[in-house]
Amino acid sequence: MRGLYLVSALAASSLIFASAAPAQNQGAPAPGHTGGQAAATVGGNAARDPDVVQPDPNVRSGVLPNGMHYAVRSSSAPQHAISFRFHIKTGSYEEHDDERGVAHFLEHMAFNGGRNIPGGQLDTLFGAQGVQFGRDQNAETGLFGTTYELDIPQVDKAKLDLAFGWLRDIADGLTLDPAAADRERGVVLSEENRSRGPERTWAEAVQKFLAPELRSTDHDPLGSRESIKSLDAAKLRNFYERWYRPDQAYVSVVGDLPVDELEKRVIDTFSSWKAATPEPPRVPPSKPNLTRGFEVLSTSQPYLPASVALCYARKDDEELPDTVARTRLLLERRLWRDVLNERLRAEAGSDNPPFGRAEVGEREADKEALYSCLDVLPLKDDWKGGLAAALTEVRRLEAHGATSEEVGRALEGIRAEYRAAADSSRATPSSVLAERMLNEEVQGDVLATTRERFRILDRADAGLSEKDIDAAFKRDWAGAGPFVMLSTPEGVDANVVKTAYREDVSGPTPPALVAPKAAKWAYTDFGPAGTVASRVEIADPGFVRVTFTNGVVLNFKRLTESQDKIEVRVRFGAGRREIPNKDYYAAQLGAQLFVEGGLGKHDAETLRRLFNDHGWGADFNILDDAFVMQGATNPVDLDVEMQILAAFVTDSGFHKAIDAKLPTAVDLMERAAKTSPEFAVSQALNRAVAPDGVYVTPPREDLLKINSATFERLFKPALTQAPLEVTIVGDVTEDHAVDAVARTLGALPPRAAVNRVRPDTFFLRYPKLAPPVIHTTYQSSEDKAVISLLWPLYVAEPKRRREEYALNIVAAVMDDAIRHRVRSQMGKSYAPQVSMAAPDAADQGAINAVIETTATDADAVAAAARETTAELAAHGITQEAFEAARKPLLDAIPNRMQDIDWWSGGLDGSAGNYEILREFIDYKADMESVTLDDVNRYAKTWLTQTPIIVIATPAPPTSTASAGAKAPASGK
């Protein structure tokens, strides 16, 4: 719990910091949509019409006589797996006024029984086949469609039969039992309630302000509480028979089976499906009101970060055929945004930043309208200064245009993204391929190879110049509006906002951009390349360990299955065990912002620009026993990745540019915490069991003292002095990996191994007797409660690993049982979750059940969850429940063992701790050896104790300043 909720709070603060690593920019082109690199020769069909995208020959698609579309593809990534995406091309957009939310409700009912799978048996049947609900089986509903997702880790005939049987049930075999609908209504209401909060309130206000005339604005797939309560089995049946029809359906299947067999399965399953009714007419798309002028929306949102946005609205012009012309349109649109965002990032990263973060992007009103928007997160709630500075950059681009250097850099960044996509295309998992095939179908695009997309991009960017980008900016940064939307804690009169904006845009024209002096990468030479002192082949599990003369250890595993992907980890120091307890929060925040501190010779923005066209990363993580920096790269960029990591471990910058943003980051953390029931639960638990521990949030005055010097004090000693263990896993040769390390980390002076562990590091311990139920509150007007039931375990150690694995299965059984009780039977929660954590020699382990419900039902739900768990402990877990929980864990292992993260995580740290390697080697056998008797024995041992229960319920704010969102003020 402590980790999850701390990360949630810190994530709010990180909104004002941009990652220094290359980011995926919003807006097409995107892999599988458009993309490019050096020209690639494509023969055959492409030569017939060079401007038309040609389909992927590996995908077999077709239309059944009943009108159903399908696409199948054979893929062995991962081996023996198969993925399904079944899509109905109708969502909430087609709902009548008296059936709002019916499409989403019907999606829920697809898990409640049909002709092939009776009600209540879906979880059990799929669990016994290794399919885990939520992880492998899920669904989602949008405005224009509902998608059912199914991923099977290890496929065989029985699983295929079950999978296709379920999909056919969804097509025309759902029972839609009235009693089941009444039970599921509570679950749907719980999901709607779960989504409530300040963010949704503000998002809804913005959408209604921007597009009150659009049908998409008032046809939220969730519906409303009132409409959900009015839905019954008859309305569900009516919508089902109208729209669940073969001519509105599509299925994509990708798996490790011959394509002929996959296609035959689709044909045999769906050919007999017939529509129950004539095809109904569709609602015509609504159109945006493009006659509107300058308007302002200003509200008080005391628990959200102050923010200001400016948008222009225009008709959606992206629903075009998938050709070179469309690619050119999207490319030009992407490039001007990338150029402007680079300028805005430079301002945000300066020593005296005018805003915390600003960026331009595109919002889409679901096929009805497009919006070009500027979003600004001001510092210290100074929305005027933030907006003025951001608009200065917009006006500068408008007046002087982009430079050829900026356009070239942005284009190279896009090409780097597509090179990465191409490098990994052969290893793309079946689940991603099935999803991609579905997306192309929904968008009306061609299922094309990455190579073909490269060819199309090369034609699209032929002759592209900065003048084209300037024209695209002026074309897109126009339309109805501008619409300015401001959210602040206290609220601002709309007329004040209007005046500020007019002053901003009527001032002198900003001068042309003064381009920063071109930087040269300063970290190419770390001294003479290191030499190898020893090389050992470790047959089981199969990797090489190389030790350099300076003491650096390299764990290397060539994993060709990753196909041009490489992961690098550098481990050093004692991690949390060398951080003073009083600095715990500072360290966690510093880890998130580590790369933003830059290097001694390059700030973060310069680093980003230097390697805009490379794949690299330097994520910083604090583990219980070490610090770890890691990044993903490819064979071409491995040398760059190693240079960057070596630069960080020798000359991290800790630049003071961060300091100006930290007070605002603290404010955002506090605002997010006040309205988070999860954070309230976490803090109440920690105050009750360990009031002096590090997981209780420090006072505000202490948080405001955190700065870049704090991060330097905490991290620099380990970075520059601690011995280094490197792990490289991926599709690269040993010689290449050894050479890259030898010329960087292997070239550094030797580092002495000293004891860096503090004797007083705090680790959480629970009391022997549970305290009375802990009630706490958070500030909200929504009727939402969060319940935590926590069963303390023991402080984990390697010799108790079998017990740990058994308790993992116990937690999985509990997850199924509690979900069945409070969701399926009671209809009082959307997604209860049970987890088990037991880190070695650190925090005391625990099984934790977290349940969202209403405040009214909180006590009853807590009692039901406790009763369900007590029954498992007292009467035992059945063989059926045991297999349904264990099988998904076991079936996931073969696929995980093909995954780059599995190997890099398993080898990282193994040089200094043999138990890591032993556990990695024996995991599958150890998990398979766990018996039902083991599980029942440990369940009885640990679940018969009284759990620690915390319940967070909403409390109305007590002051005007914290009274929630005030009525929106608007002005024209």
CSV table of N, CA, C and O in Angstrom, one decimal, residues 6 114 116 121 160 182 193 237 268 308 325 367 410 413 433 511 553-554 567 599 665 700 714 727 817 906:
chain,number,residue,atom,x,y,z
A,6,LEU,N,2.1,6.5,-2.3
A,6,LEU,CA,3.2,7.5,-2.4
A,6,LEU,C,3.5,7.8,-3.8
A,6,LEU,O,3.5,9.0,-4.2
A,114,GLY,N,-24.1,-17.1,-21.1
A,114,GLY,CA,-24.7,-17.2,-22.4
A,114,GLY,C,-25.0,-18.7,-22.8
A,114,GLY,O,-25.1,-19.6,-21.9
A,116,ASN,N,-23.4,-20.9,-24.5
A,116,ASN,CA,-22.3,-21.9,-24.4
A,116,ASN,C,-21.7,-21.9,-23.0
A,116,ASN,O,-21.2,-23.0,-22.5
A,121,GLN,N,-20.2,-19.0,-14.4
A,121,GLN,CA,-19.1,-20.0,-14.6
A,121,GLN,C,-17.9,-19.5,-15.4
A,121,GLN,O,-16.9,-20.2,-15.6
A,160,LEU,N,-9.1,-23.1,-27.1
A,160,LEU,CA,-9.7,-22.5,-28.3
A,160,LEU,C,-11.2,-22.7,-28.4
A,160,LEU,O,-12.0,-21.8,-28.7
A,182,ASP,N,-30.0,-7.1,-12.7
A,182,ASP,CA,-30.2,-6.3,-11.4
A,182,ASP,C,-28.9,-6.4,-10.6
A,182,ASP,O,-28.6,-5.4,-9.9
A,193,ASN,N,-19.3,5.5,-10.2
A,193,ASN,CA,-19.0,6.2,-9.0
A,193,ASN,C,-17.4,6.3,-8.8
A,193,ASN,O,-16.9,7.3,-8.4
A,237,ARG,N,-31.9,-6.1,-24.0
A,237,ARG,CA,-32.2,-7.0,-25.1
A,237,ARG,C,-32.5,-6.2,-26.4
A,237,ARG,O,-32.1,-6.6,-27.5
A,268,ASP,N,-16.0,-21.1,-39.1
A,268,ASP,CA,-16.9,-22.1,-38.5
A,268,ASP,C,-17.7,-21.5,-37.3
A,268,ASP,O,-18.8,-21.9,-37.1
A,308,VAL,N,-4.3,26.4,-17.2
A,308,VAL,CA,-5.0,27.3,-18.2
A,308,VAL,C,-4.8,26.7,-19.5
A,308,VAL,O,-3.7,26.2,-19.8
A,325,ALA,N,-1.2,11.5,-49.2
A,325,ALA,CA,-1.8,12.8,-48.9
A,325,ALA,C,-2.1,12.9,-47.4
A,325,ALA,O,-1.9,13.9,-46.8
A,367,LYS,N,-14.5,12.2,-34.0
A,367,LYS,CA,-14.9,12.2,-35.4
A,367,LYS,C,-15.8,13.4,-35.7
A,367,LYS,O,-16.2,13.5,-36.8
A,410,ALA,N,13.1,17.8,-35.5
A,410,ALA,CA,11.8,17.2,-35.2
A,410,ALA,C,11.5,16.0,-36.1
A,410,ALA,O,11.0,14.9,-35.7
A,413,GLY,N,13.5,13.1,-35.0
A,413,GLY,CA,12.9,12.4,-33.8
A,413,GLY,C,11.8,11.5,-34.2
A,413,GLY,O,11.6,10.4,-33.7
A,433,LEU,N,-0.4,-7.0,-31.7
A,433,LEU,CA,-0.8,-7.1,-33.1
A,433,LEU,C,-2.3,-7.2,-33.3
A,433,LEU,O,-2.9,-6.5,-34.2
A,511,PRO,N,10.6,39.0,-30.8
A,511,PRO,CA,11.7,38.9,-31.8
A,511,PRO,C,11.8,37.4,-32.3
A,511,PRO,O,11.3,36.5,-31.6
A,553,VAL,N,31.2,-5.4,-13.0
A,553,VAL,CA,30.7,-6.7,-13.3
A,553,VAL,C,29.6,-6.6,-14.4
A,553,VAL,O,28.7,-5.7,-14.2
A,554,LEU,N,29.6,-7.4,-15.4
A,554,LEU,CA,28.6,-7.3,-16.5
A,554,LEU,C,27.9,-8.7,-16.5
A,554,LEU,O,28.6,-9.7,-16.7
A,567,GLU,N,17.8,-4.0,-23.0
A,567,GLU,CA,17.6,-3.4,-21.8
A,567,GLU,C,18.9,-3.4,-21.0
A,567,GLU,O,19.6,-4.4,-20.9
A,599,LEU,N,23.2,16.8,-16.6
A,599,LEU,CA,24.6,16.4,-16.3
A,599,LEU,C,25.4,17.7,-16.0
A,599,LEU,O,24.9,18.8,-16.3
A,665,ALA,N,5.4,21.7,-7.0
A,665,ALA,CA,5.2,20.3,-7.0
A,665,ALA,C,4.7,19.8,-5.6
A,665,ALA,O,3.8,19.0,-5.5
A,700,ARG,N,4.5,20.2,5.8
A,700,ARG,CA,4.7,21.0,4.6
A,700,ARG,C,6.0,21.8,4.6
A,700,ARG,O,6.8,21.8,3.6
A,714,LEU,N,22.0,13.2,-1.3
A,714,LEU,CA,21.5,11.8,-1.1
A,714,LEU,C,22.0,10.8,-2.2
A,714,LEU,O,22.3,9.7,-1.9
A,727,THR,N,23.8,-5.0,-16.1
A,727,THR,CA,23.1,-6.1,-16.7
A,727,THR,C,22.7,-5.7,-18.1
A,727,THR,O,22.0,-4.6,-18.2
A,817,ALA,N,-12.6,-14.8,-4.8
A,817,ALA,CA,-13.7,-15.0,-3.9
A,817,ALA,C,-14.3,-13.7,-3.5
A,817,ALA,O,-15.6,-13.5,-3.4
A,906,GLY,N,15.7,-10.7,-13.6
A,906,GLY,CA,16.3,-11.9,-12.9
A,906,GLY,C,17.8,-11.9,-12.7
A,906,GLY,O,18.3,-12.4,-11.7
